[in-house]
mmCIF file of N, CA and C in Angstrom:
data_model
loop_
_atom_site.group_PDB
_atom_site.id
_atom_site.type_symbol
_atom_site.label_atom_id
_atom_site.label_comp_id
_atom_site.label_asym_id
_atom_site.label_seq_id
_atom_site.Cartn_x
_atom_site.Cartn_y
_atom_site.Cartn_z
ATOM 1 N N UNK D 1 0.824 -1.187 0.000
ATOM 2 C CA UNK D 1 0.000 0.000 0.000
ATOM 3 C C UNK D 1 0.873 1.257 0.000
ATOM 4 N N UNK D 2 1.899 0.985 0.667
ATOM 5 C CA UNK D 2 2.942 2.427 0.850
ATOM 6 C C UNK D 2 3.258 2.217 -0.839
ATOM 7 N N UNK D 3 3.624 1.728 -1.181
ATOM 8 C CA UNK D 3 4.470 1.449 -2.478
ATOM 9 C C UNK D 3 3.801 2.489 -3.336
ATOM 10 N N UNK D 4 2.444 1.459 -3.419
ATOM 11 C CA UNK D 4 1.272 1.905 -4.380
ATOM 12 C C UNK D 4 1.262 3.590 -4.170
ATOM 13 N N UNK D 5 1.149 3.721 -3.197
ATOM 14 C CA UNK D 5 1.063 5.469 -2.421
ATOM 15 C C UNK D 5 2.370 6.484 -3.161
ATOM 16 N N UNK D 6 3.334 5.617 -2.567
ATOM 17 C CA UNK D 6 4.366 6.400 -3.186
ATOM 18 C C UNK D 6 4.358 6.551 -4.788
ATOM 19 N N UNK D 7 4.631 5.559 -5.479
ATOM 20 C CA UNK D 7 4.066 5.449 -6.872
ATOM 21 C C UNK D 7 3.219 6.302 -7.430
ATOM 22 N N UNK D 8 1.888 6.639 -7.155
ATOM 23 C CA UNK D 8 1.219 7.529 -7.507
ATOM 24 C C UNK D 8 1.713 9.238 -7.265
ATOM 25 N N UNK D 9 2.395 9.191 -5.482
ATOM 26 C CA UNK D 9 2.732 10.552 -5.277
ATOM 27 C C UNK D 9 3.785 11.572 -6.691
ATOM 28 N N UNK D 10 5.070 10.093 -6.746
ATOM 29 C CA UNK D 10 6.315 10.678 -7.290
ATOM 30 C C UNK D 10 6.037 10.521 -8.538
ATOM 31 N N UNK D 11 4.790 9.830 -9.424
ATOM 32 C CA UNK D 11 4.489 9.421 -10.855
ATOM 33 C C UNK D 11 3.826 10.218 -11.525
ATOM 34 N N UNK D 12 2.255 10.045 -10.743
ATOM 35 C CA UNK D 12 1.040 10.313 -11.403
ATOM 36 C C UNK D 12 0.884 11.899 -11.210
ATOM 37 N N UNK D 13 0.972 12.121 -9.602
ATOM 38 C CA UNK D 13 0.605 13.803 -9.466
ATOM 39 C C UNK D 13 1.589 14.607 -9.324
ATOM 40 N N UNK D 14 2.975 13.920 -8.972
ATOM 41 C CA UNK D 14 3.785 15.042 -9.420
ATOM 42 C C UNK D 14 4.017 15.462 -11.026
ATOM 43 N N UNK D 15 3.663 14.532 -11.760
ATOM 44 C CA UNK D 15 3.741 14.822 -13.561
ATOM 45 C C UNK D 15 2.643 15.892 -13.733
ATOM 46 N N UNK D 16 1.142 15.591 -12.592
ATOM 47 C CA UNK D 16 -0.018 16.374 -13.072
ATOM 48 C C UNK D 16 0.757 17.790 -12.659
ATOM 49 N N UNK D 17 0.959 17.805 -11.348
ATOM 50 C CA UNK D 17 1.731 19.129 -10.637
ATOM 51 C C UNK D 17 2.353 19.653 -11.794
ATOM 52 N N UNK D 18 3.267 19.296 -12.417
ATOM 53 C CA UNK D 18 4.383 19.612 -13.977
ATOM 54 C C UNK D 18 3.199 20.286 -14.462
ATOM 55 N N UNK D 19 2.264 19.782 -15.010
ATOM 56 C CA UNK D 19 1.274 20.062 -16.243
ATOM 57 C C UNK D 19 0.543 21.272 -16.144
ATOM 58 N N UNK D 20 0.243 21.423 -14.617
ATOM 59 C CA UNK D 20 -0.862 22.356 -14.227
ATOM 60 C C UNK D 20 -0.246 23.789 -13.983
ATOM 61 N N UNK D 21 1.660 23.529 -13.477
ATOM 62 C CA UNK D 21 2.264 24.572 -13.644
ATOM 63 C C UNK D 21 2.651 25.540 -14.898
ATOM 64 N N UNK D 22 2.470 24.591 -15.824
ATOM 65 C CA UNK D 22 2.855 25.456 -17.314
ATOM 66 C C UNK D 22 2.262 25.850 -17.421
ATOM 67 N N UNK D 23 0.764 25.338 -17.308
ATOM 68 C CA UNK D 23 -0.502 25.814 -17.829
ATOM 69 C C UNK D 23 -0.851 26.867 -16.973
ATOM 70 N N UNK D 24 -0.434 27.013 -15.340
ATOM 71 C CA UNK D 24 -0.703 28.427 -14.528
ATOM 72 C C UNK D 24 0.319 29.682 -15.306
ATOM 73 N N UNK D 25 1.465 29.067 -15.337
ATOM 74 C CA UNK D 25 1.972 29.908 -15.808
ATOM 75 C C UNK D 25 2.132 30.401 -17.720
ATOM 76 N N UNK D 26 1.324 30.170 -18.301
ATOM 77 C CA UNK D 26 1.022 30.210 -19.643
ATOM 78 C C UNK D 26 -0.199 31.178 -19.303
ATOM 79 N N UNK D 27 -1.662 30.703 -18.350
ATOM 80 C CA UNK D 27 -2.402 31.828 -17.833
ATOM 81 C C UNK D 27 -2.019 33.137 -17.701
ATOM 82 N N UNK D 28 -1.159 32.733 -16.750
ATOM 83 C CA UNK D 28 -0.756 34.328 -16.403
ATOM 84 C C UNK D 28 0.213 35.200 -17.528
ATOM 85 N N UNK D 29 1.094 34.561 -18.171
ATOM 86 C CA UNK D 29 0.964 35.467 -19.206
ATOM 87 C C UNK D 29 -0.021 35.461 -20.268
ATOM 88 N N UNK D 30 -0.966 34.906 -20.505
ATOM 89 C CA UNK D 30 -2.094 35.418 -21.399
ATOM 90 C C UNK D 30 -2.737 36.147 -21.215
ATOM 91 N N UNK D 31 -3.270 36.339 -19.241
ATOM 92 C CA UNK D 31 -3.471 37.565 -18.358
ATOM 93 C C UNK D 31 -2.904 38.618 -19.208
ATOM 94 N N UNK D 32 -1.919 38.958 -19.007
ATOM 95 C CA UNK D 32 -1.179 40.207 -18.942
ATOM 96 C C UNK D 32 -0.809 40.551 -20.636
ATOM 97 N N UNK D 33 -1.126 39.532 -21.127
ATOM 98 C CA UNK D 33 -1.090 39.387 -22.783
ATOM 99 C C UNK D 33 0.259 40.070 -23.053
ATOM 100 N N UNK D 34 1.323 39.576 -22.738
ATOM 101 C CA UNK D 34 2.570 39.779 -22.396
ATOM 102 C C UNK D 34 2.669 39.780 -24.565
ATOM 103 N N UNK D 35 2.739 38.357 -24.791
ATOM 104 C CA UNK D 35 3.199 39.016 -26.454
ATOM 105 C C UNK D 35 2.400 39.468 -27.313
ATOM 106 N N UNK D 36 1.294 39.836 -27.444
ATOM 107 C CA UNK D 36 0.236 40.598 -28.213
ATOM 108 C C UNK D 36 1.174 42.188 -27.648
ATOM 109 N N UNK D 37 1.230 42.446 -26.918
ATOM 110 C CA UNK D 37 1.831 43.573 -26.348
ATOM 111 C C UNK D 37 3.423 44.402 -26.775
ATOM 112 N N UNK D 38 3.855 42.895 -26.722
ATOM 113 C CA UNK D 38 5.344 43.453 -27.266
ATOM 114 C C UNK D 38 5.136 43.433 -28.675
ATOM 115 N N UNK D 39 4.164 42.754 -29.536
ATOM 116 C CA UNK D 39 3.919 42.721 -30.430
ATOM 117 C C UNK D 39 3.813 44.292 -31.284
ATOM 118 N N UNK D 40 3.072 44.731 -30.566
ATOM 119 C CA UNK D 40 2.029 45.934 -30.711
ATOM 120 C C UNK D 40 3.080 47.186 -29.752
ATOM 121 N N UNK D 41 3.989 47.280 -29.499
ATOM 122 C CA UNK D 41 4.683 47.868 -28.626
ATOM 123 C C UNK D 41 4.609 49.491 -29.161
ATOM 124 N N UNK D 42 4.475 49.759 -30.642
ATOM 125 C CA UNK D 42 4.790 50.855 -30.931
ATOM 126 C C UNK D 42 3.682 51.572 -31.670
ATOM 127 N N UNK D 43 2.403 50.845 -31.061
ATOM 128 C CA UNK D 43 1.237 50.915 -31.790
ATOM 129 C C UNK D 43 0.989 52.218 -31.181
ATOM 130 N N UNK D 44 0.185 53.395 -31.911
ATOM 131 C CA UNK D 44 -0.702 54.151 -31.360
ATOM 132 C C UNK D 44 -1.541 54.578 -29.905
ATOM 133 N N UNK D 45 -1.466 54.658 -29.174
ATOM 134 C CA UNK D 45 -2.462 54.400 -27.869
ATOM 135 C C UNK D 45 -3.984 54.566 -28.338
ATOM 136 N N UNK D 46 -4.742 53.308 -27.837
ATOM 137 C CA UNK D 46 -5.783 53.364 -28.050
ATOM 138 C C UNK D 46 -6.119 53.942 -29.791
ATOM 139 N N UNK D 47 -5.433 53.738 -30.779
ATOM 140 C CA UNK D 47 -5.617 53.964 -31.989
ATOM 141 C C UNK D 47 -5.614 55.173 -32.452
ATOM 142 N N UNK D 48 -5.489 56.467 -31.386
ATOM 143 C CA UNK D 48 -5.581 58.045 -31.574
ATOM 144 C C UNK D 48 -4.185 57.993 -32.551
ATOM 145 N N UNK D 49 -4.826 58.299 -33.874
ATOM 146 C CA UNK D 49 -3.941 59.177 -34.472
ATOM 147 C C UNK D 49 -4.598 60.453 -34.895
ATOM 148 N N UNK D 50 -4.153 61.508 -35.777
ATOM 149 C CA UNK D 50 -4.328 62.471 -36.573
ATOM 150 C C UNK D 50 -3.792 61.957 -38.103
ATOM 151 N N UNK D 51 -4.832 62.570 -38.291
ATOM 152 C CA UNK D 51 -4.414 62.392 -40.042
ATOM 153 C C UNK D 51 -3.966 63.452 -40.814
ATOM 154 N N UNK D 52 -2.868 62.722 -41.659
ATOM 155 C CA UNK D 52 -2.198 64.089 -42.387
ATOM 156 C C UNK D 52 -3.272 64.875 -43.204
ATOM 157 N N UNK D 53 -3.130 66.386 -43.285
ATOM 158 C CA UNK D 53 -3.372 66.792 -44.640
ATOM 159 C C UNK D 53 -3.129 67.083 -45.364
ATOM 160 N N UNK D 54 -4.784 67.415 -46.782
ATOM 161 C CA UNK D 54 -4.209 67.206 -47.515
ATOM 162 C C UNK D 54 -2.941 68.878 -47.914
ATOM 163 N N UNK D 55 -2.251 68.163 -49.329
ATOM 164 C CA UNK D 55 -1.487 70.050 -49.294
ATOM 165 C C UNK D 55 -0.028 69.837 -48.552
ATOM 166 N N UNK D 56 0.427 71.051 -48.285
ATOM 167 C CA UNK D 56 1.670 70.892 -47.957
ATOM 168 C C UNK D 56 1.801 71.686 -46.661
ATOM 169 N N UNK D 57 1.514 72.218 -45.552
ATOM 170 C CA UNK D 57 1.860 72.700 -44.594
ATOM 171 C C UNK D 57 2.473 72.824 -43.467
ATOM 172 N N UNK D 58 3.726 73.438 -43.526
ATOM 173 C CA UNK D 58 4.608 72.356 -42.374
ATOM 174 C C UNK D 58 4.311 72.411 -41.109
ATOM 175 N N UNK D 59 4.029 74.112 -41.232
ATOM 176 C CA UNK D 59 2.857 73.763 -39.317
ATOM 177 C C UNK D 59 1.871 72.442 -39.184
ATOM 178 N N UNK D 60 0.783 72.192 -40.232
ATOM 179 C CA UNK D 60 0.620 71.354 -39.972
ATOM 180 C C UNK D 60 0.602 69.610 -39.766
ATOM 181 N N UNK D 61 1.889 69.970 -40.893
ATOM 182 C CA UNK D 61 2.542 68.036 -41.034
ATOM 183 C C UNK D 61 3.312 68.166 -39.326
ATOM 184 N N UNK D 62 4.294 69.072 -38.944
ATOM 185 C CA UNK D 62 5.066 68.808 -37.986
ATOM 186 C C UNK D 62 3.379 68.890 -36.232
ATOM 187 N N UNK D 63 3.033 69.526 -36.472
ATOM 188 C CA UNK D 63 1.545 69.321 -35.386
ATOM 189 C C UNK D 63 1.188 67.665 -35.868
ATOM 190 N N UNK D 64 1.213 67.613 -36.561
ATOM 191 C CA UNK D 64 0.084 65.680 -36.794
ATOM 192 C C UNK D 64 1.851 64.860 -36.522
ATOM 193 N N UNK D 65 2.904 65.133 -37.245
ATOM 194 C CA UNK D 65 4.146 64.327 -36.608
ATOM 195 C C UNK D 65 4.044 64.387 -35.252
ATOM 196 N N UNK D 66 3.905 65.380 -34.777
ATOM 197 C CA UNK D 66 4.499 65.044 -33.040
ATOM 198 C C UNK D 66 3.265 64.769 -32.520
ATOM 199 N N UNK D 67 2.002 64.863 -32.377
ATOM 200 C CA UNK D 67 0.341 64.255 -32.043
ATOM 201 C C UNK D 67 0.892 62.963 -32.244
ATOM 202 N N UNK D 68 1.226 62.131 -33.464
ATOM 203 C CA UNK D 68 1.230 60.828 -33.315
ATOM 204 C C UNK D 68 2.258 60.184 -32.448
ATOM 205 N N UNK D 69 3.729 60.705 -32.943
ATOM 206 C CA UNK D 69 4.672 60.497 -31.937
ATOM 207 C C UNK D 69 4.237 60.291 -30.262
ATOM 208 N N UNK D 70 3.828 61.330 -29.877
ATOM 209 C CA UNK D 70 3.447 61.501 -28.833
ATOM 210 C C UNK D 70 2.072 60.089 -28.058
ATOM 211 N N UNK D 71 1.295 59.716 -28.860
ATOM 212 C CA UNK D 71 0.130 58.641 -29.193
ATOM 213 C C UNK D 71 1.229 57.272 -29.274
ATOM 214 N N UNK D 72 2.038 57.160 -29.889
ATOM 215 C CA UNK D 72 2.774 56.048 -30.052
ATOM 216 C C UNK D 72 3.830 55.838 -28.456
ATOM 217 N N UNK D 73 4.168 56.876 -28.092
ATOM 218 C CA UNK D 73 5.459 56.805 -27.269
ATOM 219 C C UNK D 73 4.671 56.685 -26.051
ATOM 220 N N UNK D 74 3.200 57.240 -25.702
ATOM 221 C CA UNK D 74 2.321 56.798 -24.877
ATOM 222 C C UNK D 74 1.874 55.557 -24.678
ATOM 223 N N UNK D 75 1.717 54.953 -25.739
ATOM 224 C CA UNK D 75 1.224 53.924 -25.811
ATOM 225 C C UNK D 75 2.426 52.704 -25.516
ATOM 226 N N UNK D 76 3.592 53.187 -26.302
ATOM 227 C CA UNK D 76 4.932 52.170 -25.348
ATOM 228 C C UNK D 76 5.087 52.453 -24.099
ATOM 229 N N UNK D 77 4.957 53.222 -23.216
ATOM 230 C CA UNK D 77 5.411 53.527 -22.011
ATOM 231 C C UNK D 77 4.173 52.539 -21.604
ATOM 232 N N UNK D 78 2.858 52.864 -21.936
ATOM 233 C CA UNK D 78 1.979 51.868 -20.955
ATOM 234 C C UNK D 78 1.997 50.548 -21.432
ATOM 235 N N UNK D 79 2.432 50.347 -22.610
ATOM 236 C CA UNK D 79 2.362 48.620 -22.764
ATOM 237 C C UNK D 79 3.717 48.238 -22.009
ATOM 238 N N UNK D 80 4.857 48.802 -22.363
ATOM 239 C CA UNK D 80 6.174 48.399 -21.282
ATOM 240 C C UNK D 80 5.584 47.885 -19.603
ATOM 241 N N UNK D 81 5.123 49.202 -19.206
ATOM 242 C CA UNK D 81 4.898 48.748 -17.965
ATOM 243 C C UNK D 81 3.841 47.526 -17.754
ATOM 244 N N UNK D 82 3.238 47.370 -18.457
ATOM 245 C CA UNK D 82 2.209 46.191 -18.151
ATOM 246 C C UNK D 82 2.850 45.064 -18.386
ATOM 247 N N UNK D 83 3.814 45.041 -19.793
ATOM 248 C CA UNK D 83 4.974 43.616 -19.986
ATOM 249 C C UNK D 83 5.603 43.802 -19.006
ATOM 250 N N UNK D 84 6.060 44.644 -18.355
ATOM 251 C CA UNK D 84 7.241 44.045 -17.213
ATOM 252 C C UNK D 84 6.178 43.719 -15.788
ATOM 253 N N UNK D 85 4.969 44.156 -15.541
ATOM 254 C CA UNK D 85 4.134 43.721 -14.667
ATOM 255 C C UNK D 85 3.832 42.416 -14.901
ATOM 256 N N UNK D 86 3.434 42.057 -15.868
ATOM 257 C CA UNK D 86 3.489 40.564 -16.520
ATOM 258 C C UNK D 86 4.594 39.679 -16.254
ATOM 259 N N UNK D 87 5.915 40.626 -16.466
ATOM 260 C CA UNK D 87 6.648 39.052 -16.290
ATOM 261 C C UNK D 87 7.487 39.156 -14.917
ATOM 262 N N UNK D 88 6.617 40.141 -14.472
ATOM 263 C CA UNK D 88 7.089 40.104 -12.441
ATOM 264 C C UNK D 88 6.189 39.031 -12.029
ATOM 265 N N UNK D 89 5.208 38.985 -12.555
ATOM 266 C CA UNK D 89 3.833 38.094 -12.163
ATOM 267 C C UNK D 89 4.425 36.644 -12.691
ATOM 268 N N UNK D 90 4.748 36.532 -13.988
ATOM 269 C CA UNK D 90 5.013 35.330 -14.258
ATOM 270 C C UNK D 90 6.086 34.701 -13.956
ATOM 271 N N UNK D 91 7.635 35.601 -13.319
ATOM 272 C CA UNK D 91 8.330 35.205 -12.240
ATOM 273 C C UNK D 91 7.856 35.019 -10.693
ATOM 274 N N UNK D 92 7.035 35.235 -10.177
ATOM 275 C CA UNK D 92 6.955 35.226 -8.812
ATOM 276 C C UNK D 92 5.872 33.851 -8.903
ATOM 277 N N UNK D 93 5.400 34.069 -9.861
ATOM 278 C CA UNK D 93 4.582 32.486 -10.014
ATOM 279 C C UNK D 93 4.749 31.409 -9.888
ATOM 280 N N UNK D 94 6.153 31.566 -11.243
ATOM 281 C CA UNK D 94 7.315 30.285 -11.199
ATOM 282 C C UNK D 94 7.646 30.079 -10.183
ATOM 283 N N UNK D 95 8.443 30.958 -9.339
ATOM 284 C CA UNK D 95 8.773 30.667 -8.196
ATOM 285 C C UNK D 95 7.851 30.200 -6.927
ATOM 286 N N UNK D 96 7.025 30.484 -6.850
ATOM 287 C CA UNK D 96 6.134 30.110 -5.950
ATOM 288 C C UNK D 96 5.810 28.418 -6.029
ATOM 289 N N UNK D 97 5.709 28.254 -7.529
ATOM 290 C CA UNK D 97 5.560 26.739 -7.561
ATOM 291 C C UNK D 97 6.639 26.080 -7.747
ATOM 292 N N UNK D 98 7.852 26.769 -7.962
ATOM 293 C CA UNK D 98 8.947 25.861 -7.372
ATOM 294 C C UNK D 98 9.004 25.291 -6.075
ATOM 295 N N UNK D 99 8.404 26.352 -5.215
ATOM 296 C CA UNK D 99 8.356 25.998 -3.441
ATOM 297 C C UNK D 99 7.632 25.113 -3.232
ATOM 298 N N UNK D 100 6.197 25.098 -4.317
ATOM 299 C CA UNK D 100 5.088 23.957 -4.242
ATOM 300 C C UNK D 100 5.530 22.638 -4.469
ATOM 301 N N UNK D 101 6.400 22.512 -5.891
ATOM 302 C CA UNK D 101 6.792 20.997 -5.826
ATOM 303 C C UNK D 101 7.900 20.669 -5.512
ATOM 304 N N UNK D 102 8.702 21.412 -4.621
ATOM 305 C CA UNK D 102 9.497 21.110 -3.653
ATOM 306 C C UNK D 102 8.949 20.317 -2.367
ATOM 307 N N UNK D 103 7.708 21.498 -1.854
ATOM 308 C CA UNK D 103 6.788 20.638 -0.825
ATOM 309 C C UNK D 103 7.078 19.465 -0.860
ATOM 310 N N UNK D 104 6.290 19.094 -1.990
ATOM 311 C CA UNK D 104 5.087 17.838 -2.970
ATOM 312 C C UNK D 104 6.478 16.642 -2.924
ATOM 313 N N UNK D 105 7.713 17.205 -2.778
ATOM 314 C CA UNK D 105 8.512 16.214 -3.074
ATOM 315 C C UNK D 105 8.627 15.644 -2.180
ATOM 316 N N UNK D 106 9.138 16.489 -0.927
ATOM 317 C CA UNK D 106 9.144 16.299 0.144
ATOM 318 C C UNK D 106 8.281 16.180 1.491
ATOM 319 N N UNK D 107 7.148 16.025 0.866
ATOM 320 C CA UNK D 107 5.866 15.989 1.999
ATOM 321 C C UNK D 107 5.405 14.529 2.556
ATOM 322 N N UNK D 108 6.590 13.284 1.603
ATOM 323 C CA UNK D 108 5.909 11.974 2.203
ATOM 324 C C UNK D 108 6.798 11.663 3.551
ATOM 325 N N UNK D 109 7.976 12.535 3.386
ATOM 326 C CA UNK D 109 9.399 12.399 4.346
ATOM 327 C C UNK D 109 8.419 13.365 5.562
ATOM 328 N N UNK D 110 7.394 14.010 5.557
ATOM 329 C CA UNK D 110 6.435 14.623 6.750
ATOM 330 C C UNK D 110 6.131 13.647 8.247
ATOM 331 N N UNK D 111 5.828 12.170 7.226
ATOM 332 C CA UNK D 111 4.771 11.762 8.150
ATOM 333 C C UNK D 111 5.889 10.859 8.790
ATOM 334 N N UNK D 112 6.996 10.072 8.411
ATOM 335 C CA UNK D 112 8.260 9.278 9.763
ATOM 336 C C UNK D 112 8.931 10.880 10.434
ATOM 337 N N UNK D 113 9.042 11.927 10.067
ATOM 338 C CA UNK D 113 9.893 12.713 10.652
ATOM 339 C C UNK D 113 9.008 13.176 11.349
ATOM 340 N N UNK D 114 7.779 13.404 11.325
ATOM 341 C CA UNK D 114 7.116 13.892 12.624
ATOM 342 C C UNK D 114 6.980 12.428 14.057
ATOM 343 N N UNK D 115 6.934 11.463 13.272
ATOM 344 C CA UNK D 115 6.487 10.260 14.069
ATOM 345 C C UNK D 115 7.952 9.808 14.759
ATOM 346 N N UNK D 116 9.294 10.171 14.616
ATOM 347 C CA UNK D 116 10.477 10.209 14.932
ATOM 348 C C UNK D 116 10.491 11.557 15.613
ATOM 349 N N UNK D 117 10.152 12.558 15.946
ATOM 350 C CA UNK D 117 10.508 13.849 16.484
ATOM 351 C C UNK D 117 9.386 13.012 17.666
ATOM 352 N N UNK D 118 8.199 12.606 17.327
ATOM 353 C CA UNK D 118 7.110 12.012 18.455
ATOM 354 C C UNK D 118 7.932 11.889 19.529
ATOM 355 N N UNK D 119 8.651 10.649 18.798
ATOM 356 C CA UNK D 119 9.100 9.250 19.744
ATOM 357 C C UNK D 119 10.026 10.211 20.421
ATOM 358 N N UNK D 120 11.075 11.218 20.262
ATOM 359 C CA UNK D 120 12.503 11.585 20.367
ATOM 360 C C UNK D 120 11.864 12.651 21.328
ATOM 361 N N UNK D 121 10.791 13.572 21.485
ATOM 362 C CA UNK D 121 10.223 14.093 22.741
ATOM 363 C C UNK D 121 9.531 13.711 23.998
ATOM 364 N N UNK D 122 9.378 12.286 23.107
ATOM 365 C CA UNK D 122 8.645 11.582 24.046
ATOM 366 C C UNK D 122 9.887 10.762 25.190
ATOM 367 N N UNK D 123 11.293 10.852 24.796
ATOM 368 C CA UNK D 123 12.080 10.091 25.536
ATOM 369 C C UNK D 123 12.774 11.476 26.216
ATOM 370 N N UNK D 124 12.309 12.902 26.439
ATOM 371 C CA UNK D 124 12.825 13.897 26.604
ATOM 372 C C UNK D 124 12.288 13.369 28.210
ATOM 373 N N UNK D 125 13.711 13.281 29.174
ATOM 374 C CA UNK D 125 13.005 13.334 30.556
ATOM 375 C C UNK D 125 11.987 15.075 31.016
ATOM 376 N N UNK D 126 11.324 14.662 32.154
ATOM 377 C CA UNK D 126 10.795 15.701 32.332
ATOM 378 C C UNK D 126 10.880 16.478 33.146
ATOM 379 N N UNK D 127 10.952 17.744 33.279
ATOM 380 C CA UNK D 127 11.735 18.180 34.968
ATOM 381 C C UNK D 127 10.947 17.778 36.106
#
């Protein structure tokens, strides 16, 4: 029965544990839509542009150049910060479930080391 126990612990659910971690962490960057983002890094904000006109006017080509500039460089500053919010999230994740199937590895070594600390207080004379 231990066998069987163990078998399943170190086989079946630590592989599921594997599976469910990629997939948390594949979530969370789809959350944060980490590459649609870098994708799109130099896109417009929210699609605000100005449109040139028509003719030649340099007041107004250099006014619609820097309007868009300005729309674009907005729009990288807030997608940056959301990719690097993203992959603070999707590091602290990883890590977190490193600690988890570390546990998971070590959680069958729980039940003799508590039942050995038992016995080993239990031979503690008493004042």
């Amino acid at each position: 029965m231990i066998a069987d126990y163990l078998s399943w612990h170190y086989r079946v659910a630590l592989g599921d544990t594997m599976r469910r971690s990629t997939v948390l962490l594949r979530a969370v960057a789809n959350y944060f839509s980490i590459l649609p983002l870098a994708q799109t890094l130099f896109a417009p904000w929210h699609r605000v542009v100005e449109p040139y006109r028509r003719g030649f006017a340099f007041g107004a080509f250099l006014w619609t150049l820097v309007a868009n500039l300005v729309s674009r460089i907005l729009g990288a500053i807030v997608r940056l910060a959301v990719i690097f919010a993203g992959l603070a999230a999707v590091l602290l994740t990883a890590a977190l479930r490193l600690v988890a199937v570390a546990v998971w590895i070590l959680l069958p070594l729980a039940v003799p080391a508590a039942i050995l600390f038992g016995i080993a207080f239990l031979m503690i004379p008493s004042a």
